[in-house]
Tab-separated table of C-alpha atoms (C1' of nucleotides) in Angstrom:
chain	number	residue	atom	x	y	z
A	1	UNK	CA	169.366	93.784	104.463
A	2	UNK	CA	170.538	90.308	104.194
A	3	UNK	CA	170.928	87.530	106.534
A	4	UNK	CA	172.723	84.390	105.402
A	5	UNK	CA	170.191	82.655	107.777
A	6	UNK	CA	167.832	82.951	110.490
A	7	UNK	CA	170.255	80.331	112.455
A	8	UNK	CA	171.929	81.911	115.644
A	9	UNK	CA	175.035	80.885	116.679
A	10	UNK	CA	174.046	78.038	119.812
A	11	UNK	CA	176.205	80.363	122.099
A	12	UNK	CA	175.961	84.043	120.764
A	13	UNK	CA	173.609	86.094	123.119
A	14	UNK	CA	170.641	86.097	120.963
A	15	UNK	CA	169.651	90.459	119.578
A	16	UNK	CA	166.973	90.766	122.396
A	17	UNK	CA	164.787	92.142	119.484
A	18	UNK	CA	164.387	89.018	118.031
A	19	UNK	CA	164.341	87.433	121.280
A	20	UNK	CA	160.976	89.142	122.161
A	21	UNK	CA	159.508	88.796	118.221
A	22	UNK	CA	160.155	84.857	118.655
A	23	UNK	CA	158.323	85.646	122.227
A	24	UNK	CA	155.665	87.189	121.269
A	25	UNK	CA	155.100	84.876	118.237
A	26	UNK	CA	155.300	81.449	120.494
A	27	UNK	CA	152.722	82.970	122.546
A	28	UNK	CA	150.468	84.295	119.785
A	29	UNK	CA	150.283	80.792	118.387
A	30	UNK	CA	149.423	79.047	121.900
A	31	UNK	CA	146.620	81.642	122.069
A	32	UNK	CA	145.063	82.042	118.881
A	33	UNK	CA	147.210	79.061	116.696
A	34	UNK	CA	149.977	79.484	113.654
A	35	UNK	CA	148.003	80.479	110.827
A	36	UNK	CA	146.290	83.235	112.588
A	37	UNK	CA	149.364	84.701	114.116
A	38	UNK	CA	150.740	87.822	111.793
A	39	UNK	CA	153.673	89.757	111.402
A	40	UNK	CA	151.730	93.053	112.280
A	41	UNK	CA	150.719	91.418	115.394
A	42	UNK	CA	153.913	90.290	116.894
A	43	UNK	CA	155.327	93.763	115.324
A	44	UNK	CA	152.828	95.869	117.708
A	45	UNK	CA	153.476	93.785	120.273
A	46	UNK	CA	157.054	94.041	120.142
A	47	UNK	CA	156.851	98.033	119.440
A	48	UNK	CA	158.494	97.721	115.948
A	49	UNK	CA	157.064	97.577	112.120
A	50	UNK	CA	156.138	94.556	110.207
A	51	UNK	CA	158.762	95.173	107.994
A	52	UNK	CA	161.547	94.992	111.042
A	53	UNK	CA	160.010	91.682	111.780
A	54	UNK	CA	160.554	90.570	108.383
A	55	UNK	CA	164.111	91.593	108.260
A	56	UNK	CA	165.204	89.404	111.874
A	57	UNK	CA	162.925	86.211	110.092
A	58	UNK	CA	162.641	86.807	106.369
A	59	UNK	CA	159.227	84.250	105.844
A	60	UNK	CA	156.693	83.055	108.763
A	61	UNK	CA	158.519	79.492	108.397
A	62	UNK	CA	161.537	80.837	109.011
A	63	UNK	CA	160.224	81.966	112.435
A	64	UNK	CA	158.559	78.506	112.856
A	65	UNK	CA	161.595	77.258	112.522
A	66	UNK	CA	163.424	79.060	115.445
A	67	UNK	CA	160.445	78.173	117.313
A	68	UNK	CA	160.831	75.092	116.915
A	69	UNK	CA	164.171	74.697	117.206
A	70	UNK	CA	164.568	76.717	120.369
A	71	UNK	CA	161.391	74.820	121.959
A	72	UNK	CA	163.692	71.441	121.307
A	73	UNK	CA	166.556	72.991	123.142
A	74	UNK	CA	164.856	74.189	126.041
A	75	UNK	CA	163.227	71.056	126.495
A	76	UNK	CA	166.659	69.234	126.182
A	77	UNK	CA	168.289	71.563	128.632
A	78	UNK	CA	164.838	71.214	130.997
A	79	UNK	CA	165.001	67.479	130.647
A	80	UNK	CA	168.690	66.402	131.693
A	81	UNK	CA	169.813	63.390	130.905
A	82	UNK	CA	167.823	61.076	133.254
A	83	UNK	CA	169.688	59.332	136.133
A	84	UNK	CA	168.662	55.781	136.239
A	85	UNK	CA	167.838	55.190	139.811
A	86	UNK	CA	164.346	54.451	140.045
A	87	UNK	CA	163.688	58.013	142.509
A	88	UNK	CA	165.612	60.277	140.172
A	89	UNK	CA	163.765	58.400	137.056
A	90	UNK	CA	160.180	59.120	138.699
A	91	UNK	CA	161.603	63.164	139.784
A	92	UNK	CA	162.543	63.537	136.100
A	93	UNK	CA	159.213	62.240	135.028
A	94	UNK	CA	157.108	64.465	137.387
A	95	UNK	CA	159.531	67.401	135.870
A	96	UNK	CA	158.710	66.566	132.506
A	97	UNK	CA	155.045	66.558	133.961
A	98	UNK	CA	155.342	69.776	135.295
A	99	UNK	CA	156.291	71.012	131.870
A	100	UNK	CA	152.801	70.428	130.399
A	101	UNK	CA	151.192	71.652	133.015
A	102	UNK	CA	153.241	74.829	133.571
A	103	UNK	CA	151.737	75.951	129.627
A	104	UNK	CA	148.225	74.125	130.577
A	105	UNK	CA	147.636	76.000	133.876
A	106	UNK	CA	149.600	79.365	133.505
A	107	UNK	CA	149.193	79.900	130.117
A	108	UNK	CA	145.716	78.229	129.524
A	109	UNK	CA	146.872	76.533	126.216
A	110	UNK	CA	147.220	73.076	124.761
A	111	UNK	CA	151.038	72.180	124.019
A	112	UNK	CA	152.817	74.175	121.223
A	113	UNK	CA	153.239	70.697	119.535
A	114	UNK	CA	149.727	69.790	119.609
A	115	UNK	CA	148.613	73.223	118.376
A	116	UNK	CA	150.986	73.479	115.261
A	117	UNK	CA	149.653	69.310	114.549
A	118	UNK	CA	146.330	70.780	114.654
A	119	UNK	CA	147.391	72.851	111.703
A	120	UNK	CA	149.827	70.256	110.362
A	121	UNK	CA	148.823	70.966	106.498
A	122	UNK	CA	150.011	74.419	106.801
A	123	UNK	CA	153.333	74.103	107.909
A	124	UNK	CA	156.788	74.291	105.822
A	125	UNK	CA	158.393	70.652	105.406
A	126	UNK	CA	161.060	71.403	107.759
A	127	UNK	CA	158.684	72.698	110.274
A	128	UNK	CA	156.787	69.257	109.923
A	129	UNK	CA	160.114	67.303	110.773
A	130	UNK	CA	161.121	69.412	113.362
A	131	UNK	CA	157.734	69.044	114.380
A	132	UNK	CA	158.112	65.147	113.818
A	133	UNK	CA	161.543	65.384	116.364
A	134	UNK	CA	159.904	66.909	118.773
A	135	UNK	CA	157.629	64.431	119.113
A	136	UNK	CA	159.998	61.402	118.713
A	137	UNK	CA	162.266	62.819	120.983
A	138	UNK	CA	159.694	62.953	124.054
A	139	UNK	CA	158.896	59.933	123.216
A	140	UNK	CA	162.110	57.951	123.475
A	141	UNK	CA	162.846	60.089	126.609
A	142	UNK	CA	159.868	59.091	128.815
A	143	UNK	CA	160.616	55.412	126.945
A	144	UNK	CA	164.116	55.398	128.248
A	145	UNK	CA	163.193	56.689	131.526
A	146	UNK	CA	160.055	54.166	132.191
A	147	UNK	CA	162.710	51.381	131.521
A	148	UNK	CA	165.068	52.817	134.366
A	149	UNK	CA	161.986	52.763	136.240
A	150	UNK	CA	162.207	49.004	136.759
A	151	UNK	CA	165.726	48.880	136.633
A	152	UNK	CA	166.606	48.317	133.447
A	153	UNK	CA	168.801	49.742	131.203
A	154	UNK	CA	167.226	50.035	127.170
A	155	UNK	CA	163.394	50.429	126.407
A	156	UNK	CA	161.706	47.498	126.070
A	157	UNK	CA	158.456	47.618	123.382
A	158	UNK	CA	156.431	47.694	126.671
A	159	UNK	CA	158.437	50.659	127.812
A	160	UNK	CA	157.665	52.172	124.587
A	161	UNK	CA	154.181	51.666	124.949
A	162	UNK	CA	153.913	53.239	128.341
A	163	UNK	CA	155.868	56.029	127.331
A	164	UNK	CA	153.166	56.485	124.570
A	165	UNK	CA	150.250	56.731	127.176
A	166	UNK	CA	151.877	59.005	129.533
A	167	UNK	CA	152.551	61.511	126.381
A	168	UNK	CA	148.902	60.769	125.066
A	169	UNK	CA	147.921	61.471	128.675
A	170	UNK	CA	149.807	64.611	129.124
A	171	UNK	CA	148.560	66.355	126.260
A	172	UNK	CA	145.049	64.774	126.633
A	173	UNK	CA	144.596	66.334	130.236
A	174	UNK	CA	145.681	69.409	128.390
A	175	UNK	CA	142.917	69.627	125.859
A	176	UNK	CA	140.565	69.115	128.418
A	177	UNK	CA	141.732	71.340	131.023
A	178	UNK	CA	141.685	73.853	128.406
A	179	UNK	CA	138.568	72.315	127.383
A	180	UNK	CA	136.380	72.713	130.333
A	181	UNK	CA	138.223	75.220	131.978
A	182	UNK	CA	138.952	73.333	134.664
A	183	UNK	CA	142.725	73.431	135.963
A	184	UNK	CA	142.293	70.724	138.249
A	185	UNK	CA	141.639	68.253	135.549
A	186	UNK	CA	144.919	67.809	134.699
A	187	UNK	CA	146.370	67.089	137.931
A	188	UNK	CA	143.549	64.466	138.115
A	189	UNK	CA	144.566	63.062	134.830
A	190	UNK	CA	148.021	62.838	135.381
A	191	UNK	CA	148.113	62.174	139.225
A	192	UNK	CA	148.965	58.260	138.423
A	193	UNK	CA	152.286	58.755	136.598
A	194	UNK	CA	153.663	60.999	139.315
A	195	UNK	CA	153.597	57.822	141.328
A	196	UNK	CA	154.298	55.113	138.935
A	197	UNK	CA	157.635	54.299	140.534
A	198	UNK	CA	155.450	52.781	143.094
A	199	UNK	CA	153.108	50.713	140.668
A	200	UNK	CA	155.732	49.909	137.994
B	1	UNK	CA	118.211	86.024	100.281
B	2	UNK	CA	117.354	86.348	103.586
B	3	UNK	CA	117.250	83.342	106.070
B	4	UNK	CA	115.275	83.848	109.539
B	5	UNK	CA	118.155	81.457	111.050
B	6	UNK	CA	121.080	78.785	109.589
B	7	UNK	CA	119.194	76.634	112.049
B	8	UNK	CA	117.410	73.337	110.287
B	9	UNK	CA	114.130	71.801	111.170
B	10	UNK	CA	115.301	68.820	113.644
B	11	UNK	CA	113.981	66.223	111.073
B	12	UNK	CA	113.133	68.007	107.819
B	13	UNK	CA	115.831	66.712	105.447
B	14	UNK	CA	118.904	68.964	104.443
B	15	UNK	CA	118.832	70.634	101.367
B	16	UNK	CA	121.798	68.518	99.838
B	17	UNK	CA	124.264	71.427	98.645
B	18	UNK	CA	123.869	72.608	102.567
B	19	UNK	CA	124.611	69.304	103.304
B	20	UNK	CA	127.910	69.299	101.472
B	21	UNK	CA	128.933	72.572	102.444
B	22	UNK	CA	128.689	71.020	105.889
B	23	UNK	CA	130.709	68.187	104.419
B	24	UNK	CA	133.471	69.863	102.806
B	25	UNK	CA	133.672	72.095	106.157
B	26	UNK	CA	134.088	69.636	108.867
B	27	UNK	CA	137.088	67.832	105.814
B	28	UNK	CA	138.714	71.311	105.793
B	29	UNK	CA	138.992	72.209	109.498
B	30	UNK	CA	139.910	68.870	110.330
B	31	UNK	CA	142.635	69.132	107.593
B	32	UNK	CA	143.687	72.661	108.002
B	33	UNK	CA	142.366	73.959	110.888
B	34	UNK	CA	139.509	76.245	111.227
B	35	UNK	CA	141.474	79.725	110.387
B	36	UNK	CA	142.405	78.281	107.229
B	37	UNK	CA	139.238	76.954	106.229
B	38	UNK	CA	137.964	79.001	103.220
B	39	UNK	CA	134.421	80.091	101.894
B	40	UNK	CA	135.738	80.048	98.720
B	41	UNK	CA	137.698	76.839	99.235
B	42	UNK	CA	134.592	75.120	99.911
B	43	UNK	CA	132.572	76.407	97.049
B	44	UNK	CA	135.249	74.799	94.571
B	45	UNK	CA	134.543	71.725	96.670
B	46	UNK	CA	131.193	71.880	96.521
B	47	UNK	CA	131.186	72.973	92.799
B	48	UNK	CA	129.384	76.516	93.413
B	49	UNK	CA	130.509	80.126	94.341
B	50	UNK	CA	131.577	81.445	97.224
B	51	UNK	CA	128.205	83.741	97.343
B	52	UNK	CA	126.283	80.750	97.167
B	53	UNK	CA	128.038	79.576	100.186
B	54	UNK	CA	126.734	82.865	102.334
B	55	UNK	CA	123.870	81.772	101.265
B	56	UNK	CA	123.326	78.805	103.466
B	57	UNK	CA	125.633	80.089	105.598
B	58	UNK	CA	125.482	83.899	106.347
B	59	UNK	CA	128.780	83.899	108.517
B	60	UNK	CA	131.615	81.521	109.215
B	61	UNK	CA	130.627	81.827	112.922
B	62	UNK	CA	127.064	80.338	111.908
B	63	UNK	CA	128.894	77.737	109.600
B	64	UNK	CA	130.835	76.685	112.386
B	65	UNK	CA	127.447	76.415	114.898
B	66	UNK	CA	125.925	74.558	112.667
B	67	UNK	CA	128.809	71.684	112.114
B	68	UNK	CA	129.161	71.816	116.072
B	69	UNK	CA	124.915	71.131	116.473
B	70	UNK	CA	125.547	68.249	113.473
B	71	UNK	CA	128.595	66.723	115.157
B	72	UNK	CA	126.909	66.314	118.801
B	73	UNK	CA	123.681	65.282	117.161
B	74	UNK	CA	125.705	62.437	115.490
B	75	UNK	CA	127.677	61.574	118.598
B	76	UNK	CA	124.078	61.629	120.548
B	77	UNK	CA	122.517	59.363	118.279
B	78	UNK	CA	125.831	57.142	117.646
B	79	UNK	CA	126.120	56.452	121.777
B	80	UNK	CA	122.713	55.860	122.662
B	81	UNK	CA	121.769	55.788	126.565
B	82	UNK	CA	123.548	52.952	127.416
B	83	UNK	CA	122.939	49.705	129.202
B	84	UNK	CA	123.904	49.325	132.720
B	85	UNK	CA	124.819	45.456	132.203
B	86	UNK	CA	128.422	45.761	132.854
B	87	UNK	CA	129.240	43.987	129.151
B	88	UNK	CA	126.745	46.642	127.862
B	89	UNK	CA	128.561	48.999	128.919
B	90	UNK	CA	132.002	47.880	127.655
B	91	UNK	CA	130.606	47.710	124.606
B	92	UNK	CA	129.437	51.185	124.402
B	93	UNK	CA	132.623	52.529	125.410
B	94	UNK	CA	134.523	50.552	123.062
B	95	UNK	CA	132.189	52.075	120.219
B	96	UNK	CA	133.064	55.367	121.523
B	97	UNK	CA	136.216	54.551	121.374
B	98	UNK	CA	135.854	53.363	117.632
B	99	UNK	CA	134.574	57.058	116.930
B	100	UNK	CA	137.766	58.618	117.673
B	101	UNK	CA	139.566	55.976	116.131
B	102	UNK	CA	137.859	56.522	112.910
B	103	UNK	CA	138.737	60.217	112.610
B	104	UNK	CA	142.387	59.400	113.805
B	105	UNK	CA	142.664	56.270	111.720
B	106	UNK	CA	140.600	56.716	108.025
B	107	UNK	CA	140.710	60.783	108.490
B	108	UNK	CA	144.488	61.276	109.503
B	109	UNK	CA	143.228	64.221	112.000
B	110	UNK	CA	142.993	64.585	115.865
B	111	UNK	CA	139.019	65.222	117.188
B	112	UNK	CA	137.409	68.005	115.329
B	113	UNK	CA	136.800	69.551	119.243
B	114	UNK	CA	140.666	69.305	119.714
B	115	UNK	CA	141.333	71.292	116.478
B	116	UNK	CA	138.829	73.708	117.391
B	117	UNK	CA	140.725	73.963	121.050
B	118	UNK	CA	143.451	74.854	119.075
B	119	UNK	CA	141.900	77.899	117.630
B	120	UNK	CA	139.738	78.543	120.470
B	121	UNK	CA	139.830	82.506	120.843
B	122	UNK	CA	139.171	82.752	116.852
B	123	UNK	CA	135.506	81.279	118.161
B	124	UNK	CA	132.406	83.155	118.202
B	125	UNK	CA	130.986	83.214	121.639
B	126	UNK	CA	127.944	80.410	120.681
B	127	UNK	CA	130.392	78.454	119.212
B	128	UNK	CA	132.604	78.165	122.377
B	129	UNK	CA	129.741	77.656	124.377
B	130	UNK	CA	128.856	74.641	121.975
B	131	UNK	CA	132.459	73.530	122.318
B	132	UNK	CA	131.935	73.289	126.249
B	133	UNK	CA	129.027	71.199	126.003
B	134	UNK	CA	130.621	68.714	123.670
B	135	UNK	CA	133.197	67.896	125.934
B	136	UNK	CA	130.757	67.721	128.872
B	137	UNK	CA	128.853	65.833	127.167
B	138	UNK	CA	130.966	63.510	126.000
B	139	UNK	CA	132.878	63.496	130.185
B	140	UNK	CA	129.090	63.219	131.440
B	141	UNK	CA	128.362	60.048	129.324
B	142	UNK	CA	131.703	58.314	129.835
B	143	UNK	CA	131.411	58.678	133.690
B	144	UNK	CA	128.108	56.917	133.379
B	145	UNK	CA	129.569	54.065	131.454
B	146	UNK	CA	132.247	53.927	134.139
B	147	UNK	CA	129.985	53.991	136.753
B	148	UNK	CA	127.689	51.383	134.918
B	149	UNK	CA	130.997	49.233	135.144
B	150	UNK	CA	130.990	48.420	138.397
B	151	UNK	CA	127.008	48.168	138.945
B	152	UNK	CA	126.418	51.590	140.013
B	153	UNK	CA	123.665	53.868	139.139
B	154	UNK	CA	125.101	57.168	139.304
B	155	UNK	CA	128.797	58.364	138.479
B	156	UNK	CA	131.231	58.705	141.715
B	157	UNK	CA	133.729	61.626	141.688
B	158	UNK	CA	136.179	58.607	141.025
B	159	UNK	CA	133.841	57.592	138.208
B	160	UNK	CA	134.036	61.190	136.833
B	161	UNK	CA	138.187	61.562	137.170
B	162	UNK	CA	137.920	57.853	135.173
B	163	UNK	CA	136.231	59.264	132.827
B	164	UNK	CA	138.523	62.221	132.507
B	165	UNK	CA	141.697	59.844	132.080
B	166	UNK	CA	139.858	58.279	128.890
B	167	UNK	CA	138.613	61.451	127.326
B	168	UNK	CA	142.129	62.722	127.464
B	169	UNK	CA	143.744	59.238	126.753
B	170	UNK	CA	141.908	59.246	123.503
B	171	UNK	CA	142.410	63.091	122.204
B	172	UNK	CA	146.162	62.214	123.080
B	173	UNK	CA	146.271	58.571	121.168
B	174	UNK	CA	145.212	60.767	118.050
B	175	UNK	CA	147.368	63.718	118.636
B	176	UNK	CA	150.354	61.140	118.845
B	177	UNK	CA	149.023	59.109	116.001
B	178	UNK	CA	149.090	61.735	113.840
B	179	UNK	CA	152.074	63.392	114.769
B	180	UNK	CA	154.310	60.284	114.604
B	181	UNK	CA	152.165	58.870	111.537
B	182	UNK	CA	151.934	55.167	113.248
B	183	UNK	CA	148.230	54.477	113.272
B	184	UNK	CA	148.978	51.983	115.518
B	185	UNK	CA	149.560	54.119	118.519
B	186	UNK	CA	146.228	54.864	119.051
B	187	UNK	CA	145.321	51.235	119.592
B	188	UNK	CA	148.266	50.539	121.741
B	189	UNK	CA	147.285	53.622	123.821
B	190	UNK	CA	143.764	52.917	124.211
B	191	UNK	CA	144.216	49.311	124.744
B	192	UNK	CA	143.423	49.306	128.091
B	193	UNK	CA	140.059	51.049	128.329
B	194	UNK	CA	139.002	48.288	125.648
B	195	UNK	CA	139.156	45.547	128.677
B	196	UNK	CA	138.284	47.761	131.532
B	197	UNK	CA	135.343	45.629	132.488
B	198	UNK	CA	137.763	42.921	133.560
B	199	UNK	CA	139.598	45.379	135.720
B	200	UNK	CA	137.552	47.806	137.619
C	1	DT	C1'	104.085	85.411	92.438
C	2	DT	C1'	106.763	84.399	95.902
C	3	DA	C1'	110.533	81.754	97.764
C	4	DT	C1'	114.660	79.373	96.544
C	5	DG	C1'	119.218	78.912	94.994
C	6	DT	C1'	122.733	80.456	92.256
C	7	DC	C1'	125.389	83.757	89.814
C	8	DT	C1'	128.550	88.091	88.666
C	9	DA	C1'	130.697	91.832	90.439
C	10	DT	C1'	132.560	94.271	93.911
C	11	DC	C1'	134.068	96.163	98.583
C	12	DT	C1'	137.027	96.012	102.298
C	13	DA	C1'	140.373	94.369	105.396
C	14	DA	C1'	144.068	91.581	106.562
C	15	DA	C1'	148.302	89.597	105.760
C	16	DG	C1'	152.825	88.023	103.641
C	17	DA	C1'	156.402	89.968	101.435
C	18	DT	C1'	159.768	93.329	99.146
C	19	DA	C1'	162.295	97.661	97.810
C	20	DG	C1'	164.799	101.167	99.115
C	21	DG	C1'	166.040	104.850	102.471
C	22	DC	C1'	168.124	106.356	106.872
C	23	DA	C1'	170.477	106.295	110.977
C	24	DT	C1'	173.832	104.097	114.114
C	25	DT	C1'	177.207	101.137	115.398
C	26	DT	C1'	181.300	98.389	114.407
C	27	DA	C1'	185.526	97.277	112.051
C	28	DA	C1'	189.253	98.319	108.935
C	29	DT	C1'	192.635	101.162	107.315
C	30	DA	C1'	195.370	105.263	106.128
D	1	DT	C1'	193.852	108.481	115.948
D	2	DA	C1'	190.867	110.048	112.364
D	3	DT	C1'	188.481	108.575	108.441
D	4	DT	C1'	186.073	105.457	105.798
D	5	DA	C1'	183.569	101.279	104.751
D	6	DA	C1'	180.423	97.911	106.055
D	7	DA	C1'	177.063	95.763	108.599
D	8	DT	C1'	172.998	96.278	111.628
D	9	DG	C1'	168.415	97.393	112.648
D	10	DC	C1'	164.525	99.852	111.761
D	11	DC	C1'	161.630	102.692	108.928
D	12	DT	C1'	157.990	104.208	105.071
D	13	DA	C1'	155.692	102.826	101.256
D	14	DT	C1'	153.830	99.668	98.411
D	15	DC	C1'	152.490	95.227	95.933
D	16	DT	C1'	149.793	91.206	95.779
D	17	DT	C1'	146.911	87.683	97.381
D	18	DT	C1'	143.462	85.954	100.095
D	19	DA	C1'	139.276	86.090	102.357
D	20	DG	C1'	134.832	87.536	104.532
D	21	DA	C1'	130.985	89.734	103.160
D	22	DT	C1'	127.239	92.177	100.372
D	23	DA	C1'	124.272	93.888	96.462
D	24	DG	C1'	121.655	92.931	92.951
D	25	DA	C1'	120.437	90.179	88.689
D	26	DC	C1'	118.523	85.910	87.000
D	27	DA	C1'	116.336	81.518	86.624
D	28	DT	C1'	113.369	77.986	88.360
D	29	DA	C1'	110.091	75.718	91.149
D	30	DA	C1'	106.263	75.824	94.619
DNA sequence: TTATGTCTATCTAAAGATAGGCATTTAATA
DNA sequence: TATTAAATGCCTATCTTTAGATAGACATAA
C-alpha cells in the first residue's frame, strides 16, 4: 500500500516480481521506446494487473529510474576497474565493445541510452541526470582506459577525444546495424578499436 | 474531404498550412520523439484544429511518409551528384557533414532517421521501408565520395565499410552531443572525416 | 457549383494513476 | 506456543486525460 521508495537495498535479493516488471519494461523500451511502453503491457507480460505494477513502481519515472540505475550498476560490475597494462586495457575495451553489440545483434536495438535521448523531452529530471551519468561515466571510462593504452596514467584531452569517437562509433554502428538490418555492420564499424592497442 | 493521396505534385507548390504542418511535425518528433508527437499538438502550432490537420493528413502513418519523401528530397537536392575531383569530393562530404551538424548543433536533436530508429516498430510498413532507403541512400552516396577520394570510379567494399564508419561516426557525434550538452563534441568527433582527402 | 479548407462535436481506445478490498506471510506479544 | 498485528502483494473497479479518427456543417474561392 505504501512504499517509502522504489530504492532496493544494493544487497537485498530483489522480489523477483519486480525483477521481471523492470525486465519486461527495459525490453519494451529497446523495442518500441519509453513513451510507448505501458503499464498494461509490462503487466500482461509479467502475468499480473496494471494496478500490481503500479504498487512495486508507483509512477512510470519511478521505474525509469530503477532502470536506470540498475543499467549503471551492471555496467559498473561488467566494466571492472581497468588494469593498466596496455593488453588488459585493449581486452577491457573489446568487452565494453561487446556490450553494444550484445543489445545491437541479439536484441536488434539501438542502446537503452540512445533510445531514452531520443525521447529526452519526456523524461523526469532525475531520469535526465541519471541519463546524463550514464553517459559521462562511459565516457571517462574508455578516456581513462585509452590513456593506459599508451602507458600513461590520467586522460589526456586527446584521450578524451578518442574516447568520444569510440562511444560515437559504438552507438553509431548501432543505429545502422539496426538501420539496415545488417548485423555485420557493426563489426565492420567497430573492427578498428578492437585493435587500437596496436595503432595507438 | 476526401484526398485521392497525401502525395504532392513533385513541383506544384505546397499549400502553405500543409507546409507547416510538415514543419511543426519534423520540430516535434525531433523534440519528442515520434510517439509523442500530437495531431492536436500541431494544430495549436499551426494555429488550426486538430480536424483540420486530418485533413491534409488523413493518418499519422501518411504524415510521417510524407516528412520522410520531404526529408530525402531535401538531402537529394542538398548533396548533388558529386564531383570526382578529389577536393570536390571533400567538399561534398564536409557539407554532408554540415547537415548533421546543423540538426545536432542549432536543433539540439540527434538525425530525425535516428529518432525514428528509436521508435521503429511504432512505423507503418511504407514508412520503414522509406526509413531503409534513407540510410542507403545516404551509405550509397558516401561510399561514392569515398571512392571519388582516391580517384576511383566505383565504391570498393573498403569504400563501402568507409562509408559505414562515417555514417555511424556522425549519428554518434550527435547522440553524444546531445546527451552530454557540449556542442563541441560533434566537431571533435567528426574532425577527422573533415581532412580525409589528405589521408586516404 | 464544385472543390477547398476549416470548424464543432463526438466516438473510441489507450494509458497513467488511485482507492479500497482481500488474501497470505511475517513479526510481535501475551 | 497460540494469537494478534502488520506488512506484502495482488486484485477489481474506476477516474481522468490524451489522442487518433470521423461526420457533418459552413464559408469561400475557382
Amino acid at each position: 500500500m505504501d512504499m517509502r521508495s522504489t530504492l532496493d537495498a544494493p544487497d537485498k535479493p530483489m522480489n523477483p516480481t519486480k525483477l521481471a516488471i523492470m525486465d519486461a519494461a527495459e525490453q519494451s523500451i529497446l523495442k518500441h521506446g519509453y513513451k510507448a511502453m505501458s503499464f498494461r503491457d509490462l503487466a500482461a507480460q509479467v502475468g499480473i494487473k496494471s494496478a500490481s505494477v503500479h504498487y512495486h513502481f508507483p509512477t512510470k519515472a519511478d521505474l525509469l529510474q530503477a532502470l536506470l540505475v540498475r543499467h549503471q550498476s551492471t555496467l559498473e560490475a561488467a566494466m571492472k576497474p581497468p588494469k593498466k597494462k596496455r593488453q588488459a586495457a585493449q581486452k577491457a575495451l573489446n568487452q565494453f565493445i561487446e556490450c553494444y553489440r550484445d543489445i545491437t545483434i541479439s536484441r536488434g536495438s539501438m542502446a537503452l541510452s540512445a533510445v531514452l535521448l531520443a525521447e529526452h523531452s519526456l523524461l523526469d529530471a532525475q531520469s535526465k541526470e541519471q541519463l546524463n551519468d550514464l553517459y559521462q561515466w562511459q565516457c571517462d571510462w574508455l578516456a581513462t582506459i585509452v590513456s593506459y593504452l599508451h602507458k600513461a596514467e590520467v586522460p589526456t584531452d586527446s584521450d578524451r577525444q578518442y574516447a568520444s569517437q569510440i562511444m560515437a562509433s559504438l552507438h553509431g554502428a548501432s543505429i545502422l546495424a539496426k538501420a539496415t538490418q545488417d548485423a555485420d555492420i557493426f563489426d565492420q564499424v567497430t573492427q578498428p578499436w578492437r585493435t587500437l592497442v596496436d595503432r595507438i
